mmCIF file of C-alpha atoms in Angstrom:
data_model
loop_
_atom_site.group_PDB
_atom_site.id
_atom_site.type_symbol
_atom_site.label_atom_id
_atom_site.label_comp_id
_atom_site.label_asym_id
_atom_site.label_seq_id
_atom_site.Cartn_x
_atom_site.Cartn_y
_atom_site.Cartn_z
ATOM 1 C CA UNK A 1 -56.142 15.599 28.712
ATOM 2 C CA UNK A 2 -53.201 15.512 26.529
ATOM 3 C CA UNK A 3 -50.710 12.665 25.453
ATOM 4 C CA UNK A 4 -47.061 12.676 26.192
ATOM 5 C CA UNK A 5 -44.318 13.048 23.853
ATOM 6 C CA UNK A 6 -41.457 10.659 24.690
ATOM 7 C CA UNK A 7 -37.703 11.358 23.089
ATOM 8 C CA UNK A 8 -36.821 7.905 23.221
ATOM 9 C CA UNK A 9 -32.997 7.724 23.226
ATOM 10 C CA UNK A 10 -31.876 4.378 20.401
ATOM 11 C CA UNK A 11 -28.564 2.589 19.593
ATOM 12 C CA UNK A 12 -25.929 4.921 18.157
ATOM 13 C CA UNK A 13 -24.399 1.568 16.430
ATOM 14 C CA UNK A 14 -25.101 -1.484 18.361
ATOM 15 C CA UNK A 15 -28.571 -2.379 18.515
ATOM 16 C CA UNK A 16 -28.334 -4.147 22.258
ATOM 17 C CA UNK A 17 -27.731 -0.804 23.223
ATOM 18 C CA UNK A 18 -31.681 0.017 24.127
ATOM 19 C CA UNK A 19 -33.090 0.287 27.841
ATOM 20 C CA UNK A 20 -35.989 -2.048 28.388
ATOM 21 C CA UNK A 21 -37.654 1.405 29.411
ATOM 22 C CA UNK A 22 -37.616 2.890 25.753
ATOM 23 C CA UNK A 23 -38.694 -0.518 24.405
ATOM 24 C CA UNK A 24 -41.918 -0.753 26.184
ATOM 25 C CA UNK A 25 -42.647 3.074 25.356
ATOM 26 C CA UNK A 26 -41.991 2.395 22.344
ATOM 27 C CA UNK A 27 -44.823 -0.861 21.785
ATOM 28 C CA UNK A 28 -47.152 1.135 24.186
ATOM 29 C CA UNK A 29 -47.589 4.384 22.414
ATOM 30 C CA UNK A 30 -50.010 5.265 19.593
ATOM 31 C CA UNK A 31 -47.410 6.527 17.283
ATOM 32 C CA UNK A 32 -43.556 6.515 16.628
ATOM 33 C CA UNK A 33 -42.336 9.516 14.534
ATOM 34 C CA UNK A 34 -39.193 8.453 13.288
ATOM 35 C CA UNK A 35 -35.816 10.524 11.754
ATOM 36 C CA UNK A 36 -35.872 7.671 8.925
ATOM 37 C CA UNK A 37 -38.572 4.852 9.015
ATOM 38 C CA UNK A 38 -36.512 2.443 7.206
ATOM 39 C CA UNK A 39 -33.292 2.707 9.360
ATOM 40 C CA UNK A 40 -35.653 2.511 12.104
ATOM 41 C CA UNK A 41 -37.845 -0.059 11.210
ATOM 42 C CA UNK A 42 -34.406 -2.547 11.360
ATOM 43 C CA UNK A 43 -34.452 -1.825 15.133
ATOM 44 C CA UNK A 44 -38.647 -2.047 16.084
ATOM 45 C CA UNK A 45 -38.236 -5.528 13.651
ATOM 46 C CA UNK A 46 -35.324 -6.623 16.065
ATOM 47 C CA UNK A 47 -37.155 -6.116 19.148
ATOM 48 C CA UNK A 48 -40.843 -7.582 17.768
ATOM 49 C CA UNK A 49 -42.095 -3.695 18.079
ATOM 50 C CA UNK A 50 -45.007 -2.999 15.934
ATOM 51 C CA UNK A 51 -46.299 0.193 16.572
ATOM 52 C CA UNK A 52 -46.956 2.480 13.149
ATOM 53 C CA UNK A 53 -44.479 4.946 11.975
ATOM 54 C CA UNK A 54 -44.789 7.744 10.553
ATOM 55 C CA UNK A 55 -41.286 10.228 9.258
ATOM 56 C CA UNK A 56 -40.258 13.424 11.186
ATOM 57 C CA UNK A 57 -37.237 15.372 9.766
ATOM 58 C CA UNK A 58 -35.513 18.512 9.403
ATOM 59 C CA UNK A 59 -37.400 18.951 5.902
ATOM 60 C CA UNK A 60 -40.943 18.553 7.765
ATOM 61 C CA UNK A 61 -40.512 19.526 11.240
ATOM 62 C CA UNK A 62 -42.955 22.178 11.657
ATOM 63 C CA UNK A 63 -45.471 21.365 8.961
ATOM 64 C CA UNK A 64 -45.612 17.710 10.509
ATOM 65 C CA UNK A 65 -44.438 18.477 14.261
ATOM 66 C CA UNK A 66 -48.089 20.367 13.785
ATOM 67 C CA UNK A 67 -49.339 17.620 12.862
ATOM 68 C CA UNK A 68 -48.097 15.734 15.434
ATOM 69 C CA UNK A 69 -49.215 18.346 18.577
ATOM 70 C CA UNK A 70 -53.005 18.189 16.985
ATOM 71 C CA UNK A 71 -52.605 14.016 17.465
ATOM 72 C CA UNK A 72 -51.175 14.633 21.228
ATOM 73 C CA UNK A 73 -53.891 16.977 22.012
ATOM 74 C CA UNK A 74 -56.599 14.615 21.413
ATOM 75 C CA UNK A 75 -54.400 12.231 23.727
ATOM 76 C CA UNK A 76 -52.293 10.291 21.984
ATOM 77 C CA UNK A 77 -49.040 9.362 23.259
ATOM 78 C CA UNK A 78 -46.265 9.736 21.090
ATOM 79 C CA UNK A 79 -42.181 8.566 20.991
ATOM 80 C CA UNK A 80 -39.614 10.529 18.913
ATOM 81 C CA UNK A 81 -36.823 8.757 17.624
ATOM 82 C CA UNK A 82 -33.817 9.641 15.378
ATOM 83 C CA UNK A 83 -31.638 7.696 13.467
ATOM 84 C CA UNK A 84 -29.345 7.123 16.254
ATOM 85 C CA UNK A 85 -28.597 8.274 19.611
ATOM 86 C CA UNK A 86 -30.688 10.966 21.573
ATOM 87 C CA UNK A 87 -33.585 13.083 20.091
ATOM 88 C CA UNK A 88 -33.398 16.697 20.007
ATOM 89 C CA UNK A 89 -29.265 17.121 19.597
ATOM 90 C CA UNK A 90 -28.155 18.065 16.473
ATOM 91 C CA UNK A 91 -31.826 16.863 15.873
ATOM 92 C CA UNK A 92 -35.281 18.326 14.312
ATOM 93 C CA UNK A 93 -36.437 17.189 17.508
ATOM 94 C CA UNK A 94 -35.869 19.992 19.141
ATOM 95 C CA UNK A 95 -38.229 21.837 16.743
ATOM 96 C CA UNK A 96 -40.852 19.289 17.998
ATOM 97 C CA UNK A 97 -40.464 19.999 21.765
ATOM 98 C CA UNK A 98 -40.516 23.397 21.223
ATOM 99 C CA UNK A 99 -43.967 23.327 19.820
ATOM 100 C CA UNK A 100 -45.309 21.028 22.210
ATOM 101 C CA UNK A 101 -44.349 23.373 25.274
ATOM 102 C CA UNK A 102 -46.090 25.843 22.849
ATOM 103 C CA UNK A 103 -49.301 23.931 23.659
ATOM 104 C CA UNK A 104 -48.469 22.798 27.009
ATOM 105 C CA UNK A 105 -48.305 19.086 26.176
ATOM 106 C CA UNK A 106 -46.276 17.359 28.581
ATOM 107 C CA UNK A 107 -42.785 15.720 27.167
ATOM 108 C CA UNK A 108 -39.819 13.795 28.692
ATOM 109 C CA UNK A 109 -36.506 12.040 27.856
ATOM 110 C CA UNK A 110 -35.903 8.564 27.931
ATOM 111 C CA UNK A 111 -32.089 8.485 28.742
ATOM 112 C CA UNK A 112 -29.940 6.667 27.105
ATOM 113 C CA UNK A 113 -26.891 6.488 23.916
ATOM 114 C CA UNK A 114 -25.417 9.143 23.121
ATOM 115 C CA UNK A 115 -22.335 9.819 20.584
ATOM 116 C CA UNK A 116 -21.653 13.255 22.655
ATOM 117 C CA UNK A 117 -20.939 11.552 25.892
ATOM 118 C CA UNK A 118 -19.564 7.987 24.621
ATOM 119 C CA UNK A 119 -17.254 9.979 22.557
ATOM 120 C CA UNK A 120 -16.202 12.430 25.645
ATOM 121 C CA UNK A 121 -15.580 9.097 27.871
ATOM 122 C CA UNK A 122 -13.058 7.596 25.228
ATOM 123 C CA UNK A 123 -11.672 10.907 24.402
ATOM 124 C CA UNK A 124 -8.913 10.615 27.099
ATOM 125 C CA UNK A 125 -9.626 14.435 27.771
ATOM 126 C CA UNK A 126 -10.694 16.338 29.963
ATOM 127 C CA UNK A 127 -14.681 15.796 30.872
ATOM 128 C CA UNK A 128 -15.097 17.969 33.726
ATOM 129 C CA UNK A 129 -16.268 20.929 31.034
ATOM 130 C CA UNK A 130 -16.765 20.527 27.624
ATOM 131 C CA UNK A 131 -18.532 22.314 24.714
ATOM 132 C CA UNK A 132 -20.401 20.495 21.839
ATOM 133 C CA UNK A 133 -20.812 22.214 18.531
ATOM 134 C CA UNK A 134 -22.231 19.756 16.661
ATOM 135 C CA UNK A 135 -21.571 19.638 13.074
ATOM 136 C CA UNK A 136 -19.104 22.727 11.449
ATOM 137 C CA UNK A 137 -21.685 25.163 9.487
ATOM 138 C CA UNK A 138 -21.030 24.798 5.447
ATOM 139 C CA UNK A 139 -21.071 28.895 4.945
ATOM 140 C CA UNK A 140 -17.572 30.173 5.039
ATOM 141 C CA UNK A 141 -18.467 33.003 7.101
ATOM 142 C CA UNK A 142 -20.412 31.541 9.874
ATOM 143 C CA UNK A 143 -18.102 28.403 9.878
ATOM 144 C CA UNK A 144 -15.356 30.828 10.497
ATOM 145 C CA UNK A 145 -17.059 32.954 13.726
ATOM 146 C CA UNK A 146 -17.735 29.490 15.166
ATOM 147 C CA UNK A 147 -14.058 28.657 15.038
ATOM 148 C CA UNK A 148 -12.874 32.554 15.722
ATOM 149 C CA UNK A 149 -15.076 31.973 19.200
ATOM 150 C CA UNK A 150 -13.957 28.640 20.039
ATOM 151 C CA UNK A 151 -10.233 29.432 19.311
ATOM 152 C CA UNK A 152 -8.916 30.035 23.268
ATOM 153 C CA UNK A 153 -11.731 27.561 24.221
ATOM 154 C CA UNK A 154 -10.218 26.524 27.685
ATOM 155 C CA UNK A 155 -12.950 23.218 27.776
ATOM 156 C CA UNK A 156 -13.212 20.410 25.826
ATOM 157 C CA UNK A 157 -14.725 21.072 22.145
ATOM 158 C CA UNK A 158 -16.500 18.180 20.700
ATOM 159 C CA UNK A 159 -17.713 18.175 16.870
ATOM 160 C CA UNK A 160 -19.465 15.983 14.944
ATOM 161 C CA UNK A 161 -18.379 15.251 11.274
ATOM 162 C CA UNK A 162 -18.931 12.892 8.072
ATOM 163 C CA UNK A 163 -16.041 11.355 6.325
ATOM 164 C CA UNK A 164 -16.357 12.937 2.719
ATOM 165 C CA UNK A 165 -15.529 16.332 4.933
ATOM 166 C CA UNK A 166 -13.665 15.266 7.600
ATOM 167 C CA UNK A 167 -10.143 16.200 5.713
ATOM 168 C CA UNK A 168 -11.291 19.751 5.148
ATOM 169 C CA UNK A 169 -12.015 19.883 8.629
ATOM 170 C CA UNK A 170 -8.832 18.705 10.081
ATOM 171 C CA UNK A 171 -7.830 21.914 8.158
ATOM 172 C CA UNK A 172 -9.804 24.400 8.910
ATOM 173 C CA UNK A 173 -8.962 23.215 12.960
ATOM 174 C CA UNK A 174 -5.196 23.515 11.913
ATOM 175 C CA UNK A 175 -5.457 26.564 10.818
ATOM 176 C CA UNK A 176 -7.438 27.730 13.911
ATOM 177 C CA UNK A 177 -6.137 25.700 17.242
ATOM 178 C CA UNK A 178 -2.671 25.015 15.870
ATOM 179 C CA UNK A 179 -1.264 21.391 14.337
ATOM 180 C CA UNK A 180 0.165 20.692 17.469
ATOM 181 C CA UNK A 181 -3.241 20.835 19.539
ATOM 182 C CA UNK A 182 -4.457 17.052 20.700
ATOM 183 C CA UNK A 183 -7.432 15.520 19.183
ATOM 184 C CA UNK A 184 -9.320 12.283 19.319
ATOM 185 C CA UNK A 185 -10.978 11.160 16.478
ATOM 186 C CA UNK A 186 -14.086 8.528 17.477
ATOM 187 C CA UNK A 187 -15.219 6.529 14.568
ATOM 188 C CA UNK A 188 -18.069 4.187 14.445
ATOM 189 C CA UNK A 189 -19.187 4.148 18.008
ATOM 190 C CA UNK A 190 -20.422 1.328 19.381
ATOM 191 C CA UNK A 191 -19.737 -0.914 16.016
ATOM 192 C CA UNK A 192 -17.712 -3.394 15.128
ATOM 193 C CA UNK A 193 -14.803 -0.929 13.593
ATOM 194 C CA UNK A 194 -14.919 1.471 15.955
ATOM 195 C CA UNK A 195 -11.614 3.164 16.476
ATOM 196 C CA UNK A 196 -10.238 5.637 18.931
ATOM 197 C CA UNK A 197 -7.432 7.265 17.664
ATOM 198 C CA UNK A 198 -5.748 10.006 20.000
ATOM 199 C CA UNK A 199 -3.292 12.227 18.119
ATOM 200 C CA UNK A 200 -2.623 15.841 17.092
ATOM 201 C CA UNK A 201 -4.273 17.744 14.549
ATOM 202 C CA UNK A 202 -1.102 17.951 12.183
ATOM 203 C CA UNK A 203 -1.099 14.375 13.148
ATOM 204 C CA UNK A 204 -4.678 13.446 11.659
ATOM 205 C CA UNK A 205 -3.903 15.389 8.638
ATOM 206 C CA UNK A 206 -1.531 13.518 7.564
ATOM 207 C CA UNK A 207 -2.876 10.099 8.301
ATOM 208 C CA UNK A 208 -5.722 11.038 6.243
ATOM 209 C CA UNK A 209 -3.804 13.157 3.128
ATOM 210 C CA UNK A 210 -2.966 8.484 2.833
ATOM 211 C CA UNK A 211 -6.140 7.393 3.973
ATOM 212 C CA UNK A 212 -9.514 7.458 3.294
ATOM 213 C CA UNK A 213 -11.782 8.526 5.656
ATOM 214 C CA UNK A 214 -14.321 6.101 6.418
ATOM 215 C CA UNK A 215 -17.663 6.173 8.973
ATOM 216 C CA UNK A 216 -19.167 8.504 10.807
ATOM 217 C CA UNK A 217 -16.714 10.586 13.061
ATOM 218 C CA UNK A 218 -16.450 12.560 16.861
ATOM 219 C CA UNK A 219 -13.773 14.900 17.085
ATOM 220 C CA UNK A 220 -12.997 15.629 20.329
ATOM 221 C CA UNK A 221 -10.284 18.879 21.018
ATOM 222 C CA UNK A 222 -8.389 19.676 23.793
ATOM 223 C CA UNK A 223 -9.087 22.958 24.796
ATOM 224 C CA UNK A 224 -6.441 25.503 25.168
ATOM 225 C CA UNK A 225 -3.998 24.864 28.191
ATOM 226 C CA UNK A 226 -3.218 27.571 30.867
ATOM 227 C CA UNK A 227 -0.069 27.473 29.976
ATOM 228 C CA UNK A 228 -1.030 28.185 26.017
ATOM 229 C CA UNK A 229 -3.575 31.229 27.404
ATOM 230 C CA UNK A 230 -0.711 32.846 29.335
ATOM 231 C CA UNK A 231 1.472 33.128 26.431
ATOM 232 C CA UNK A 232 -0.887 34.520 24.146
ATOM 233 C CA UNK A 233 -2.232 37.230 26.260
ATOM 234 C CA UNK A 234 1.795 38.379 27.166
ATOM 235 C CA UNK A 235 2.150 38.211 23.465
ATOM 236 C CA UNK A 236 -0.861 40.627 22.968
ATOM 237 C CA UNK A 237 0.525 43.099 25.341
ATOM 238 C CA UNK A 238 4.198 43.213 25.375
ATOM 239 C CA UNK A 239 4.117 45.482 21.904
ATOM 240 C CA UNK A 240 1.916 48.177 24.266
ATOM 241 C CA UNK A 241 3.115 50.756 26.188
ATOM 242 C CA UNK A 242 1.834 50.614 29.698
ATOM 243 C CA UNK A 243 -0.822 53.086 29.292
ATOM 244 C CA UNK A 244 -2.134 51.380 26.291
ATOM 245 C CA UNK A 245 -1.950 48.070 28.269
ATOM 246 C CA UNK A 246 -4.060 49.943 31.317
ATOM 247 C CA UNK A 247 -6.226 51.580 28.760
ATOM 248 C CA UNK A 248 -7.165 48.092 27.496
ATOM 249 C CA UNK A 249 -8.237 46.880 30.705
ATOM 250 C CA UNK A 250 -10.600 50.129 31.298
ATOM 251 C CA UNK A 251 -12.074 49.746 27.539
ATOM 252 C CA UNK A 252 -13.208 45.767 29.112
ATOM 253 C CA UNK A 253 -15.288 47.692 31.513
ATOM 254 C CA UNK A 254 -12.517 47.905 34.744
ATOM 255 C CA UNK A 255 -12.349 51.161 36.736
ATOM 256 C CA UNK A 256 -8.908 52.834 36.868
ATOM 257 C CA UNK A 257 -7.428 51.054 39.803
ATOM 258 C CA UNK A 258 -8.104 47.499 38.743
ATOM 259 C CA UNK A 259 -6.988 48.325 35.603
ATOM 260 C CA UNK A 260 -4.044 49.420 36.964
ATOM 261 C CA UNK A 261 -3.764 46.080 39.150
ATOM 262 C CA UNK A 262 -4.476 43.644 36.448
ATOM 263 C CA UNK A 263 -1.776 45.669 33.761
ATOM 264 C CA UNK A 264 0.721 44.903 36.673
ATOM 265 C CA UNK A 265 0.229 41.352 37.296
ATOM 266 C CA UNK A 266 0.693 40.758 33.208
ATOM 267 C CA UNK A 267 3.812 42.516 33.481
ATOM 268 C CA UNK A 268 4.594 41.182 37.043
ATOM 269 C CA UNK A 269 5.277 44.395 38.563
ATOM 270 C CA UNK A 270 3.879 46.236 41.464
ATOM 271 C CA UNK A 271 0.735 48.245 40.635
ATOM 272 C CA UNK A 272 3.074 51.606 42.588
ATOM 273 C CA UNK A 273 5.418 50.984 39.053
ATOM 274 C CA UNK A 274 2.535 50.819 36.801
ATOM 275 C CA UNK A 275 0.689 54.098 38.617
ATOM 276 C CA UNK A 276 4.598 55.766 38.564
ATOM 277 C CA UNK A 277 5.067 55.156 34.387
ATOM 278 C CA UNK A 278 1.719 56.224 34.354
ATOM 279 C CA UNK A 279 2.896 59.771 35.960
ATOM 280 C CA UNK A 280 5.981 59.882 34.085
ATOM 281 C CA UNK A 281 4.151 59.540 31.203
ATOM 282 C CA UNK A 282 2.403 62.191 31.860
ATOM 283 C CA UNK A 283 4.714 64.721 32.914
ATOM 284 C CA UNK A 284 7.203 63.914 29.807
ATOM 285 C CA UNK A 285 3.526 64.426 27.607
#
């Protein structure tokens, strides 16, 4: 029978933020595979864990996640642990459950910190549906078709970022979502200068173009209001004529008639107008 890989959740900041769950996994198992076994050995040394270590990282995580399954197989129980927070997001992790499902070896999550959902709670936005994205990607191109798809993002965008980027950042998001868009900036979580700063972008630009940038950073976006939506699609159709506004409709897959029906409510008109330009149209053609 196999072992069991644990994702132990550990402090994002303050190290009395560990459930008495994920310490005893954590002295019980055969093996801790660790993002960083010297930032993690400060936290097994504060709680009198001695279990051996061994690395896991993005630079290793299939050669050694391997490794790891063959050690599980033969039943040995195993906890995964990153430098902070919960395993598997924004995480090699992830690259380690996959293979164990590969091989049917049983895993499961030890809840606990998480900068995602701290950050989200302090944000002062709206929580009910959000989107993470993690960190921006460094290639232009791709960085820029994860911002073209999040730009009328109606939920609550959360990103994570470093401080030696975080200025180019707050651009490329100006440039994007607008100056004016709200933003919370979460910085050192948990630790003994963390700040919550809620602002705009243009805002956070400037405070920084004066400051430096110090930490490790959340930044949480509002997403774009109804009110911000409606404009923006009136503004995309009021150069059309109405049959190019219909015709737009029927190219997103509607038949005729709600075509018809949803051209009219932009324009807030009765769909008998929009079917009577229609036939004017027509007949002047």
């Amino acid at each position: 029978m196999s072992g069991t890989l644990y994702l132990c959740a550990t402090p994002i900041g303050n190290l009395g933020d560990i459930t008495y769950r994920v310490v005893e996994t954590l002295r019980q198992v055969s093996l801790i595979a660790a993002e960083d076994t010297r930032n993690s050995r400060v936290l097994l040394e504060r709680y009198d864990i001695h279990t051996p270590m061994t690395s896991y990282h993005e630079h290793n995580a299939v050669a050694k996640g391997e490794a790891l399954a063959s050690k599980l197989l033969k039943g040995e129980d195993i906890a995964l642990i990153t430098d902070a927070g919960t395993p598997a997001i924004s995480d090699p992790g992830e690259v380690m459950v996959r293979i164990c499902y590969e091989y049917g070896i049983p895993v499961t999550s030890l809840p606990g910190p998480s900068a995602v959902i701290t950050a989200l709670t302090l944000s002062g936005m709206s929580a009910r549906r959000f989107v993470y994205e993690g960190f921006l990607p460094r290639e232009k191109k791709e960085r820029e078709e994860v911002l073209e798809s999040l730009k009328r993002e109606r939920r609550t965008v959360i990103f994570y970022e470093a401080p030696h980027r975080l200025r180019r950042t707050l651009e490329y998001f100006a440039a994007v979502f607008g100056e004016g868009r709200k933003i919370t900036l979460c910085r050192e979580l948990t630790k003994k200068f963390e700040t919550i700063d809620r602002t705009t972008i243009g805002e956070a630009i400037r405070f920084y173009a004066e400051s430096e940038p110090r930490g490790e950073y959340v930044l949480v976006i509002e997403g774009m209001s109804g009110e911000e939506a409606a404009q923006e699609a009136a503004a995309a159709w009021e150069s059309m004529s109405i049959s190019e506004h219909v015709a737009m409709y029927e190219k997103e897959g509607h038949d005729r008639k709600e075509a018809m029906r949803l051209a009219a409510k932009d324009r807030g008109v009765s769909r008998r107008d929009i079917y009577q330009e229609l036939l004017n149209g027509r007949s002047s053609g």
